[in-house]
mmCIF file of C-alpha atoms and ligand atoms in Angstrom:
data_model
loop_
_atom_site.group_PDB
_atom_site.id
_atom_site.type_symbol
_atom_site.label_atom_id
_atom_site.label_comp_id
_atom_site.label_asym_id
_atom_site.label_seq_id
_atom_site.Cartn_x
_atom_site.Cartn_y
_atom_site.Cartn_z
ATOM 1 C CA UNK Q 1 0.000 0.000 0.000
ATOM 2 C CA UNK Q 2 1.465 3.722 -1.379
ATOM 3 C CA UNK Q 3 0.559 6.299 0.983
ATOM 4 C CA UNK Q 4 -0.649 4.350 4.393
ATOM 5 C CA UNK Q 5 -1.712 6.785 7.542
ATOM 6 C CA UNK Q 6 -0.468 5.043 10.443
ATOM 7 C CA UNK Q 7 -1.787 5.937 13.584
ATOM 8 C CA UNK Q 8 -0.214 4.891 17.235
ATOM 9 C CA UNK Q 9 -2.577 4.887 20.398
ATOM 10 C CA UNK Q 10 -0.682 5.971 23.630
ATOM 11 C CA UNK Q 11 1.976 7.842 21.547
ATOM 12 C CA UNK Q 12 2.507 9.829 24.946
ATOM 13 C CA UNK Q 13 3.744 6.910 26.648
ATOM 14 C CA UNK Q 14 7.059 4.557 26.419
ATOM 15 C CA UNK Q 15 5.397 1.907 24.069
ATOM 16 C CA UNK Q 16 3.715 3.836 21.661
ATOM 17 C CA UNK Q 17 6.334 6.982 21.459
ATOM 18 C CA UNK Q 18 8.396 4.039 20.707
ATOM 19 C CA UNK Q 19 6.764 3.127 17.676
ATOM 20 C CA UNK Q 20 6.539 6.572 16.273
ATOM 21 C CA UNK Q 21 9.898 6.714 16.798
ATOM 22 C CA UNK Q 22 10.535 3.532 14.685
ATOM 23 C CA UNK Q 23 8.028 4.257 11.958
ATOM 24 C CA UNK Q 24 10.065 7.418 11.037
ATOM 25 C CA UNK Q 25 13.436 5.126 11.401
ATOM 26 C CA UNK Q 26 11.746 2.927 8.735
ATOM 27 C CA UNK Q 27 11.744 5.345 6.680
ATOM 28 C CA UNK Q 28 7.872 6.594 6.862
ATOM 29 C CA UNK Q 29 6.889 10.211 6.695
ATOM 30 C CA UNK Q 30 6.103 11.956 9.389
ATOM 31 C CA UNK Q 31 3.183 13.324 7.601
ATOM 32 C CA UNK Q 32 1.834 9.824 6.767
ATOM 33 C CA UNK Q 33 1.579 9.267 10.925
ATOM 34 C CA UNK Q 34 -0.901 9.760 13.239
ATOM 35 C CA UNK Q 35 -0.175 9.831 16.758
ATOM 36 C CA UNK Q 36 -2.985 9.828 19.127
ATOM 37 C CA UNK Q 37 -2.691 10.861 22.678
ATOM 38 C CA UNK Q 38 -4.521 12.246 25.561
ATOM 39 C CA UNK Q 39 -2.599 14.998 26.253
ATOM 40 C CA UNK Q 40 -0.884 16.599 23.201
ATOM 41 C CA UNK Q 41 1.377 18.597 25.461
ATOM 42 C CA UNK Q 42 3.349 15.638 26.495
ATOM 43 C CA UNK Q 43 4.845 15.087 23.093
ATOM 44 C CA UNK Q 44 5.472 18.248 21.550
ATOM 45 C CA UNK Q 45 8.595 17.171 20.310
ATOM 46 C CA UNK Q 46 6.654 14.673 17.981
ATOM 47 C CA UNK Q 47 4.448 17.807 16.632
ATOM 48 C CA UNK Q 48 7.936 19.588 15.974
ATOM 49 C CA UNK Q 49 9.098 16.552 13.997
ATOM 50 C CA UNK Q 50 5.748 16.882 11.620
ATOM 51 C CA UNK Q 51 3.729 14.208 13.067
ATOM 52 C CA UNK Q 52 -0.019 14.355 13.346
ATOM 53 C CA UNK Q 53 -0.409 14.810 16.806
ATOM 54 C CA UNK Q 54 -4.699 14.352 17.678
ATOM 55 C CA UNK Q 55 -5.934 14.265 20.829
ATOM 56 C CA UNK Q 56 -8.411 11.041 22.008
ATOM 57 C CA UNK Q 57 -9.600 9.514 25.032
ATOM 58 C CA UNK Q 58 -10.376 5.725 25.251
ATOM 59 C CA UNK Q 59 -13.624 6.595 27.311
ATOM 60 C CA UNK Q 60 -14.527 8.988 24.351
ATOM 61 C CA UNK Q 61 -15.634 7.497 21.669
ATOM 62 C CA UNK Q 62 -16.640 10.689 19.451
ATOM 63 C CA UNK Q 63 -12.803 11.691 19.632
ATOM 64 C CA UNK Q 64 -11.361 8.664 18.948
ATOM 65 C CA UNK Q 65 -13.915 8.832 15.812
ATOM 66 C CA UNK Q 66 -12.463 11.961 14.964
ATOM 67 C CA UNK Q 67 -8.825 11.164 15.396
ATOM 68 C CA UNK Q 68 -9.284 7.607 12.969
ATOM 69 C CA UNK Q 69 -10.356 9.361 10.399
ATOM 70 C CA UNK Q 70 -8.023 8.825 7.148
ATOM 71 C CA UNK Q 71 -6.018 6.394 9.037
ATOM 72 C CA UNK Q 72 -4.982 2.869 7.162
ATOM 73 C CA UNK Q 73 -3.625 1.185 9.676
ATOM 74 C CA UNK Q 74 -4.079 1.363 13.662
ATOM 75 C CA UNK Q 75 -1.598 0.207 16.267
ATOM 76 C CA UNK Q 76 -3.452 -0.469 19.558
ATOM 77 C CA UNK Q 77 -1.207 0.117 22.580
ATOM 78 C CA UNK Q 78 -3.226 -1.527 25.244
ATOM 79 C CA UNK Q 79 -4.209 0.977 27.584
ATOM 80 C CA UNK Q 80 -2.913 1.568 31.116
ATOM 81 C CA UNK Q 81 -6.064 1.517 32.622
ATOM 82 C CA UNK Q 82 -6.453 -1.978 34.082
ATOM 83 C CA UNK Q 83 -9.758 -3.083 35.033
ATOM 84 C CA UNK Q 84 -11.365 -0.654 32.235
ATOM 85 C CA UNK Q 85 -9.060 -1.918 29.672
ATOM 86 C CA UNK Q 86 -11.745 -4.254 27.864
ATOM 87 C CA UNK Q 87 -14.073 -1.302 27.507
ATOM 88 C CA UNK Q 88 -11.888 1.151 26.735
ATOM 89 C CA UNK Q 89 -10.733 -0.746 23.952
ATOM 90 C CA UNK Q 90 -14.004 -1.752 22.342
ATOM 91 C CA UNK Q 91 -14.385 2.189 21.946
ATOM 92 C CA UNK Q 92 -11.073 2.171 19.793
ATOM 93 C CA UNK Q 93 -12.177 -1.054 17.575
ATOM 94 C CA UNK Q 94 -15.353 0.260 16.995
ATOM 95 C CA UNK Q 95 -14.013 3.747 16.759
ATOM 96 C CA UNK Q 96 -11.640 1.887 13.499
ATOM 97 C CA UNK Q 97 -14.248 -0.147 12.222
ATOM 98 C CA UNK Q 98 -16.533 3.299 11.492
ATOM 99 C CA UNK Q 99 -13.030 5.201 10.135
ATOM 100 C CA UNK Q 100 -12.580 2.070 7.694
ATOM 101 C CA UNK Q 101 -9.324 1.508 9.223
ATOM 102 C CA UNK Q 102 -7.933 -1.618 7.298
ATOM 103 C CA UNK Q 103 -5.998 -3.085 9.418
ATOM 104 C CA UNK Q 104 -5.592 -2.893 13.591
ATOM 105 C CA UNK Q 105 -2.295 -4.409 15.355
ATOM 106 C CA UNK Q 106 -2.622 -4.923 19.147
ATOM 107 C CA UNK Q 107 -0.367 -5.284 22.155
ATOM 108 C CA UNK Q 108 -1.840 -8.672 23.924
ATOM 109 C CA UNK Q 109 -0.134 -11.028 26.093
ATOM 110 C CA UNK Q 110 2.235 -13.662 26.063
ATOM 111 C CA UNK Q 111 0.583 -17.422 25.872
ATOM 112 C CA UNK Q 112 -3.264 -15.808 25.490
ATOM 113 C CA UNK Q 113 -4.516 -18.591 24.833
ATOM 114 C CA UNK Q 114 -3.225 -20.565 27.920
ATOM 115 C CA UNK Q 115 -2.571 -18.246 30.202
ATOM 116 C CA UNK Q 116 -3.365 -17.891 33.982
ATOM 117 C CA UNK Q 117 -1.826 -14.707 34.631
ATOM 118 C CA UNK Q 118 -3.707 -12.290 36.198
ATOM 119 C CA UNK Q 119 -3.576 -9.844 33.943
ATOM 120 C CA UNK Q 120 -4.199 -11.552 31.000
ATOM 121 C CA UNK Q 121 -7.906 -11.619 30.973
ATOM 122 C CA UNK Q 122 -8.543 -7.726 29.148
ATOM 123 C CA UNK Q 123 -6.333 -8.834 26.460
ATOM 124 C CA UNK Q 124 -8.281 -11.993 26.226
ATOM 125 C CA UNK Q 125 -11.347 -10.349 26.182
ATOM 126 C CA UNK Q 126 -10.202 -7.934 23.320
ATOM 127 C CA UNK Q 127 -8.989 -10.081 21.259
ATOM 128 C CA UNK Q 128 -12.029 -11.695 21.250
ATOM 129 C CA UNK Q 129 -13.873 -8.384 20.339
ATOM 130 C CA UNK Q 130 -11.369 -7.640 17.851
ATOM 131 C CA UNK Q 131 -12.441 -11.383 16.446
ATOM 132 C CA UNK Q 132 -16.241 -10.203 16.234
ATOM 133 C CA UNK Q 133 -15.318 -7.051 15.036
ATOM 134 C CA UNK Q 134 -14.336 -8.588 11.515
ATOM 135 C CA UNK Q 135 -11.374 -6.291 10.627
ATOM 136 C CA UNK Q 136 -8.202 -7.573 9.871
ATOM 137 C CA UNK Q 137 -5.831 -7.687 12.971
ATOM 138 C CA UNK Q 138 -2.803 -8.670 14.341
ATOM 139 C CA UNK Q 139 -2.433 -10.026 17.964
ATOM 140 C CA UNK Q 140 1.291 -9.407 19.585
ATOM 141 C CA UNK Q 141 1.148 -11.108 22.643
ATOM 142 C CA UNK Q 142 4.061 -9.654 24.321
ATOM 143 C CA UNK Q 143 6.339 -11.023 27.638
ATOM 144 C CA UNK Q 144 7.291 -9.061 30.392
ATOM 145 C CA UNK Q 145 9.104 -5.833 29.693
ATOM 146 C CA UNK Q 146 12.275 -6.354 30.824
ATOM 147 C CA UNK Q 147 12.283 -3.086 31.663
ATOM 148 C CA UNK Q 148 9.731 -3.813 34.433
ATOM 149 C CA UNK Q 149 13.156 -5.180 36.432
ATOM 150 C CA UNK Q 150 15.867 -2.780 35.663
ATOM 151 C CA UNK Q 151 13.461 0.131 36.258
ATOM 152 C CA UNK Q 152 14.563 -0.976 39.724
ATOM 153 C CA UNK Q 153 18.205 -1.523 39.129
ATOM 154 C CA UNK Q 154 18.717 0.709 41.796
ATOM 155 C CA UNK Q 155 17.129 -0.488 44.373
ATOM 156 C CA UNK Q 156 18.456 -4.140 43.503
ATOM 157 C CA UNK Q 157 21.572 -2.894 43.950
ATOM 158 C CA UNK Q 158 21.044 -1.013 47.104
ATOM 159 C CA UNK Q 159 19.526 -4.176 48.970
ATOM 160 C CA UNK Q 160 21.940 -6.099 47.242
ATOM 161 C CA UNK Q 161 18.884 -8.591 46.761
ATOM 162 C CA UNK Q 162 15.890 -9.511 44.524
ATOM 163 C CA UNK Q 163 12.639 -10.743 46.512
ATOM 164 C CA UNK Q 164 10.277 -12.756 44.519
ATOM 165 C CA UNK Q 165 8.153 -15.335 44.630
ATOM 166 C CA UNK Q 166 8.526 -16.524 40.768
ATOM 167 C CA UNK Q 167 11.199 -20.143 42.046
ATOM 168 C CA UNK Q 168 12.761 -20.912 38.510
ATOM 169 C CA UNK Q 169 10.064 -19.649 36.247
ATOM 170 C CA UNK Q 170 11.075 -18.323 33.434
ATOM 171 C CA UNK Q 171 10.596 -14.931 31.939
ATOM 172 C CA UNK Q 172 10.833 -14.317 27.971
ATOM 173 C CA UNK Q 173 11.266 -10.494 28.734
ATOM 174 C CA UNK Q 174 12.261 -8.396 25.699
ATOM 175 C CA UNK Q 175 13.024 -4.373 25.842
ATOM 176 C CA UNK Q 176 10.301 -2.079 25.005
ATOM 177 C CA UNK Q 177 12.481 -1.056 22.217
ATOM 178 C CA UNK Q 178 12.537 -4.200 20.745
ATOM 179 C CA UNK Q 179 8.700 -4.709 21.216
ATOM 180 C CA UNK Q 180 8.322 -1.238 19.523
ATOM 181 C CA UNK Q 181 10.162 -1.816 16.639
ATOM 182 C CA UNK Q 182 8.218 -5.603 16.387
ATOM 183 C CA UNK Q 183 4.836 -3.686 16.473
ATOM 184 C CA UNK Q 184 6.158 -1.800 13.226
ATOM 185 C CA UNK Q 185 7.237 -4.226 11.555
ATOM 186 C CA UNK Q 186 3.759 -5.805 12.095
ATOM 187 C CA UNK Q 187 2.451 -2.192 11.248
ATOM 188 C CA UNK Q 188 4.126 -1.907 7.933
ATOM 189 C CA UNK Q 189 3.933 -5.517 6.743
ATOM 190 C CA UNK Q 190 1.420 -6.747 3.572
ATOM 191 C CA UNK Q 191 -1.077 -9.470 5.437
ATOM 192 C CA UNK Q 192 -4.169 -9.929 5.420
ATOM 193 C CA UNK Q 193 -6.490 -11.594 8.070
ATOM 194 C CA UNK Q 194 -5.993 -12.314 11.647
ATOM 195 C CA UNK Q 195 -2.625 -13.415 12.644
ATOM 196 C CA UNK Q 196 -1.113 -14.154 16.622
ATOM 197 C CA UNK Q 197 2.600 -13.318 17.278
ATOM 198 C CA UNK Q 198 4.086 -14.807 20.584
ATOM 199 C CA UNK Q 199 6.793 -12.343 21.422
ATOM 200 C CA UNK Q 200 9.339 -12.262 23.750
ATOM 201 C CA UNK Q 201 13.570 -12.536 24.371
ATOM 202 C CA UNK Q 202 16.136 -14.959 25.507
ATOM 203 C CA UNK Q 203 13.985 -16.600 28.663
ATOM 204 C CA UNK Q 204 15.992 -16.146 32.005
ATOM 205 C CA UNK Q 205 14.634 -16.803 35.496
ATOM 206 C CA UNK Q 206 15.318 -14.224 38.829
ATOM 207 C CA UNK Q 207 17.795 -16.345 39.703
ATOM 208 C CA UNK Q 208 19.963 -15.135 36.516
ATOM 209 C CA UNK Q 209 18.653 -11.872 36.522
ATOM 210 C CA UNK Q 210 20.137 -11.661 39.742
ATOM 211 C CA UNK Q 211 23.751 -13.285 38.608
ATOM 212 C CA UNK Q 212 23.432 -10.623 35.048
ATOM 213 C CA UNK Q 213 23.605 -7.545 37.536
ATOM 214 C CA UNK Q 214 26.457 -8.803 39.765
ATOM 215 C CA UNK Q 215 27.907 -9.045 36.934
ATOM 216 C CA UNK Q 216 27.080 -5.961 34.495
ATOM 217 C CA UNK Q 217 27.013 -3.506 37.780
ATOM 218 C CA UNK Q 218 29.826 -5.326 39.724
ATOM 219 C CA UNK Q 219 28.036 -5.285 42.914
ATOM 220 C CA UNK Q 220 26.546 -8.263 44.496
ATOM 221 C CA UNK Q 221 22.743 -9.137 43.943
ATOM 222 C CA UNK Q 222 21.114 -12.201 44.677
ATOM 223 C CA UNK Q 223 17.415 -13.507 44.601
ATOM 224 C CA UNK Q 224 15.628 -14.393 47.254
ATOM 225 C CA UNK Q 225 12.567 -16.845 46.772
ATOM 226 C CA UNK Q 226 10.508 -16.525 48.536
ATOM 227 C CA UNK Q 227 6.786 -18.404 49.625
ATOM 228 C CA UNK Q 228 3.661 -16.421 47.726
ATOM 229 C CA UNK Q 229 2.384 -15.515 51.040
ATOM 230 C CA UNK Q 230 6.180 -14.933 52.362
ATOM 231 C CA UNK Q 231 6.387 -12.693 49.418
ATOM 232 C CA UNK Q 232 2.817 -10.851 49.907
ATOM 233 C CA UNK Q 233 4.055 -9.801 53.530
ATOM 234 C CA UNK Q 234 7.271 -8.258 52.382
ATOM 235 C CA UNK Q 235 5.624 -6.297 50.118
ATOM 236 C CA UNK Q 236 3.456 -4.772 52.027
ATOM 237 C CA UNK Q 237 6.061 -3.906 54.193
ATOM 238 C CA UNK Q 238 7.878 -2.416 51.569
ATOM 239 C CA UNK Q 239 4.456 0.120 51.716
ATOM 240 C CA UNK Q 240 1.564 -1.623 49.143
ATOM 241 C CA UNK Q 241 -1.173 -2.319 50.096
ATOM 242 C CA UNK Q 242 -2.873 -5.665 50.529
ATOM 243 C CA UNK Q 243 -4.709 -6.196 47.338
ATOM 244 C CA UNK Q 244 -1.148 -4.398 45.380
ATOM 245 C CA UNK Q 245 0.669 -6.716 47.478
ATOM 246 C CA UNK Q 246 -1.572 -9.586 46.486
ATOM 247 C CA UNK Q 247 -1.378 -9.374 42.966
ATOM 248 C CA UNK Q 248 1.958 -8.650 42.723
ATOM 249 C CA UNK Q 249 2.478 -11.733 44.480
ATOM 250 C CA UNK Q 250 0.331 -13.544 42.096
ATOM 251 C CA UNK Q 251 2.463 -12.388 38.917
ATOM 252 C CA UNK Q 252 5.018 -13.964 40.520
ATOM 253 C CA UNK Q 253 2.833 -17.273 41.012
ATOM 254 C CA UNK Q 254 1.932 -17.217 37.779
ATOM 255 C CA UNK Q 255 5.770 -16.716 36.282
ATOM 256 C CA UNK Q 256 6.349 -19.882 38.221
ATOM 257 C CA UNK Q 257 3.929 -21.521 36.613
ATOM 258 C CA UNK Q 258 5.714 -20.357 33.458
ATOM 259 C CA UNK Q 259 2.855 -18.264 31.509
ATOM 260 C CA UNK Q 260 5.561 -15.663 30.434
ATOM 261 C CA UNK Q 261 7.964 -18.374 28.880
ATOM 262 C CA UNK Q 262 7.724 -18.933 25.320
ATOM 263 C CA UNK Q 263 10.158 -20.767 23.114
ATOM 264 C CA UNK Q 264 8.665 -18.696 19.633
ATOM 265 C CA UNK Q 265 11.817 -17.006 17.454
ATOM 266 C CA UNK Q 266 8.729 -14.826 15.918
ATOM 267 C CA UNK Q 267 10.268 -11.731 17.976
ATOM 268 C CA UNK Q 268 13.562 -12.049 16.004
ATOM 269 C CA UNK Q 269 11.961 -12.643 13.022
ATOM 270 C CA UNK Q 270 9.704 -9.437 13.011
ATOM 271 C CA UNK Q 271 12.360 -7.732 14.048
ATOM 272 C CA UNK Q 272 15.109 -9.178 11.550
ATOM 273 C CA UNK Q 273 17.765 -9.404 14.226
ATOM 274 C CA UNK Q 274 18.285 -10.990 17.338
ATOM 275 C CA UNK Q 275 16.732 -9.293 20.392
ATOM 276 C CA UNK Q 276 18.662 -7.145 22.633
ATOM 277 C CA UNK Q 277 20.479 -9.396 25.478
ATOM 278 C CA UNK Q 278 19.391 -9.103 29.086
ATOM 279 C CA UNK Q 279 22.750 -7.771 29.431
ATOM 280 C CA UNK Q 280 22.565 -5.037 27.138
ATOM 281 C CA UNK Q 281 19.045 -3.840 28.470
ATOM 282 C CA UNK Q 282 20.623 -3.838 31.987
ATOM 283 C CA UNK Q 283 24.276 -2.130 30.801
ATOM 284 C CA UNK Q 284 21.507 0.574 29.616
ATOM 285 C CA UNK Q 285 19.755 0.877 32.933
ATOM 286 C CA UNK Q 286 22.917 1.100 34.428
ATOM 287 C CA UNK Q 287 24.936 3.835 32.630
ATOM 288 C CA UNK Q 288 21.219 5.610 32.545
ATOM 289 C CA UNK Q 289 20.596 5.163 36.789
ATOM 290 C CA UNK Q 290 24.511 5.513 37.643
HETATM 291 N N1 NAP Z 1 4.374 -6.441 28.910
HETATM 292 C C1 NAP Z 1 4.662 -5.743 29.995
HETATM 293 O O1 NAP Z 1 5.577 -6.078 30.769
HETATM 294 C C2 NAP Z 1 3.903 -4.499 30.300
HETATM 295 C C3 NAP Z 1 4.295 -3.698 31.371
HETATM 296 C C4 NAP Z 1 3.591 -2.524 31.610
HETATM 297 C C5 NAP Z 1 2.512 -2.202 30.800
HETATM 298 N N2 NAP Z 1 2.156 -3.021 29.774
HETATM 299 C C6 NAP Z 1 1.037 -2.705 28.853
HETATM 300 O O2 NAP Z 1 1.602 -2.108 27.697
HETATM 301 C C7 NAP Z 1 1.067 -0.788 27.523
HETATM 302 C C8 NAP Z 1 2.150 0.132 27.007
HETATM 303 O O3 NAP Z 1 3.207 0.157 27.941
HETATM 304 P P1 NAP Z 1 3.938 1.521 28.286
HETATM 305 O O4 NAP Z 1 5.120 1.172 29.086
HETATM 306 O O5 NAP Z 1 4.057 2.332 27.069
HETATM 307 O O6 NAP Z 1 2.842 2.204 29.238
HETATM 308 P P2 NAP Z 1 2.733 3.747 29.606
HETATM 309 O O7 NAP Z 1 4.039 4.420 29.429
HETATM 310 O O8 NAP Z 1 2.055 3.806 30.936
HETATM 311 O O9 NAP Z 1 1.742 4.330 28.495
HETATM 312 C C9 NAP Z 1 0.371 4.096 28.549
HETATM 313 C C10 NAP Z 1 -0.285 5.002 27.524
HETATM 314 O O10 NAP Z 1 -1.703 4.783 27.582
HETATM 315 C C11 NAP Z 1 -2.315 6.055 27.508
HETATM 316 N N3 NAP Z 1 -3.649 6.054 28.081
HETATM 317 C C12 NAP Z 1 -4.012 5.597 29.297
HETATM 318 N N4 NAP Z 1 -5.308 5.807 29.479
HETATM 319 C C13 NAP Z 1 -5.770 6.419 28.353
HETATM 320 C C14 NAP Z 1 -7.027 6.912 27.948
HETATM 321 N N5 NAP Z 1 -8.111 6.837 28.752
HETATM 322 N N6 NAP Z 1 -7.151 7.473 26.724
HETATM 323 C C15 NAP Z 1 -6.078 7.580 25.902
HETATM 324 N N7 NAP Z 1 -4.845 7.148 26.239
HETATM 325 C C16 NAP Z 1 -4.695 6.585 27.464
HETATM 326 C C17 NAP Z 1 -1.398 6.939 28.305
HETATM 327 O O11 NAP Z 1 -1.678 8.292 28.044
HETATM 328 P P3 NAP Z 1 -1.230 9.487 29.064
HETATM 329 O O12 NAP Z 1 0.191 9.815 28.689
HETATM 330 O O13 NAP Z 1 -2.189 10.570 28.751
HETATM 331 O O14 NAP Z 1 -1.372 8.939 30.438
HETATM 332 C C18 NAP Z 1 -0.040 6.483 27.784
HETATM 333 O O15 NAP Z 1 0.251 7.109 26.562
HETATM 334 C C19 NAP Z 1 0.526 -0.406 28.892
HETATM 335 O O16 NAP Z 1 -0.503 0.557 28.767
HETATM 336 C C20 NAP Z 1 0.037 -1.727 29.407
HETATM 337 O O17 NAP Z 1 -1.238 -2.059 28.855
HETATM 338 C C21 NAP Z 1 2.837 -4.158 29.498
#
């Protein structure tokens, strides 16, 4: 397709500015992108670089009508919002299905079909809207961020521990980056239909996190397993409350239980490389924290 408008959802945030980002590295002009946000002031520097910037909320439907129109091809950053994810997301789909949009890609999670981690049951449940919805779409059902650990290099390193609850489960996390540049690739490619990609990195478990920042930061880390309960407790000692502490906990349960594992190459192949190593993403962190 000549002249595609491609339009990122939460083009504010890490994800989608991430994308943006990428589709102009790939070459696309910034005039053929869309980037939808709540609050244009938050990414003026994407206005400055000629991208559409159009404002939308997910509870709104008439401005997420407003900001589809024209637009080709729609990448769904799954909203923030947990708990009014599913709904907020059947405003977008139907939102694309009145702007003709031909083709929606959207951030899912790992193992969707299988899995029994607690967060999993939005995406689930939009998928399955996106099924009824009859456009073409594309599931990525994306692992752990690996950034959700090194955000917290620094306090690793302080305790010189990891606490967890997650035994020797192992965690397919890829960087944002890479899960960015994946959803373009998915963005820019010529399919048609529905298709699922299971994304995610190298698998490690906390137990080599751990030994990968001893040895990228030089300072002693370990991990500590801990009991679900065990784990629960120190948490909310650590200040969450119980229900935060809970389902933090139960992430953990469910990593043990190995829902964000997956042995699919499908990242590396959308993204034509090998993903960036656990010990890159953390030599990042590090130089970016120190
Ligand atoms: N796989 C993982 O490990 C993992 C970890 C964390 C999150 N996630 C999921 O992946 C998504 C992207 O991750 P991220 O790191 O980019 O998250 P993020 O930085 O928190 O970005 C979330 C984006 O959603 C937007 N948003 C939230 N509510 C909205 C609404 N009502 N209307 C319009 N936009 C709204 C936010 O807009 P504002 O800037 O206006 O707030 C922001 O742009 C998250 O939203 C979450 O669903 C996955």
């Amino acid at each position: 397709m000549t002249n595609a408008v491609y339009a990122v959802t939460g083009a504010s945030g890490h994800l989608g500015r991430l994308a943006v980002q990428e589709l102009m590295a790939r070459g696309v002009p910034s005039s053929d992108i869309v980037a939808i946000v709540r609050t244009p002031g938050r990414v003026t520097d994407l206005t400055q670089r000629g991208v559409h910037v159009r404002a939308a909320d997910y509870t709104r439907p008439d401005t997420l009508r407003a900001a589809l129109v024209g637009v080709n091809r729609l990448l769904l950053v799954s909203s923030s919002a947990a708990g009014q994810r599913l709904a907020q997301h059947t405003n977008v789909i139907a939102a694309a299905k009145t702007a003709r949009v031909s083709r929606i890609v959207y951030t899912s999670i790992l193992n969707a079909d299988r899995t029994s981690n607690p967060l999993a049951g939005e995406h689930q449940d939009t998928e399955r809207v996106l099924r009824q919805a009859g456009l073409p779409f594309i599931a990525l059902r994306n692992s752990w961020y690996t950034e959700n650990y090194t955000d917290r290099l620094t306090q690793y390193v302080e305790a010189g521990e990891i606490l967890g609850a997650a035994g020797h489960g192992r965690i397919s996390a890829a960087s944002r980056q890479d899960y960015g540049a994946a959803a373009v690739a998915a963005l820019l490619q010529n399919s048609q239909g529905i298709r699922t990609y299971e994304l995610g990195g190298s698998a490690f478990d906390l137990f080599e996190l751990a030994e990968a920042i001893t040895k990228v930061t030089s300072t002693n880390v370990r991990y500590r397993d801990l009991s679900v309960d065990e784990y629960k407790e120190a948490l909310q000692r650590s200040g969450l409350d119980e229900n935060a502490a809970e389902f933090v906990a139960a992430l953990d349960a469910s990593i043990a239980r190995g829902d964000l594992e997956t042995k699919s190459q499908e990242l590396e192949q959308l993204l034509g490389r090998p993903a960036t190593s656990l010990a890159d993403v953390i030599g990042e962190a590090h130089n970016h924290q120190a």
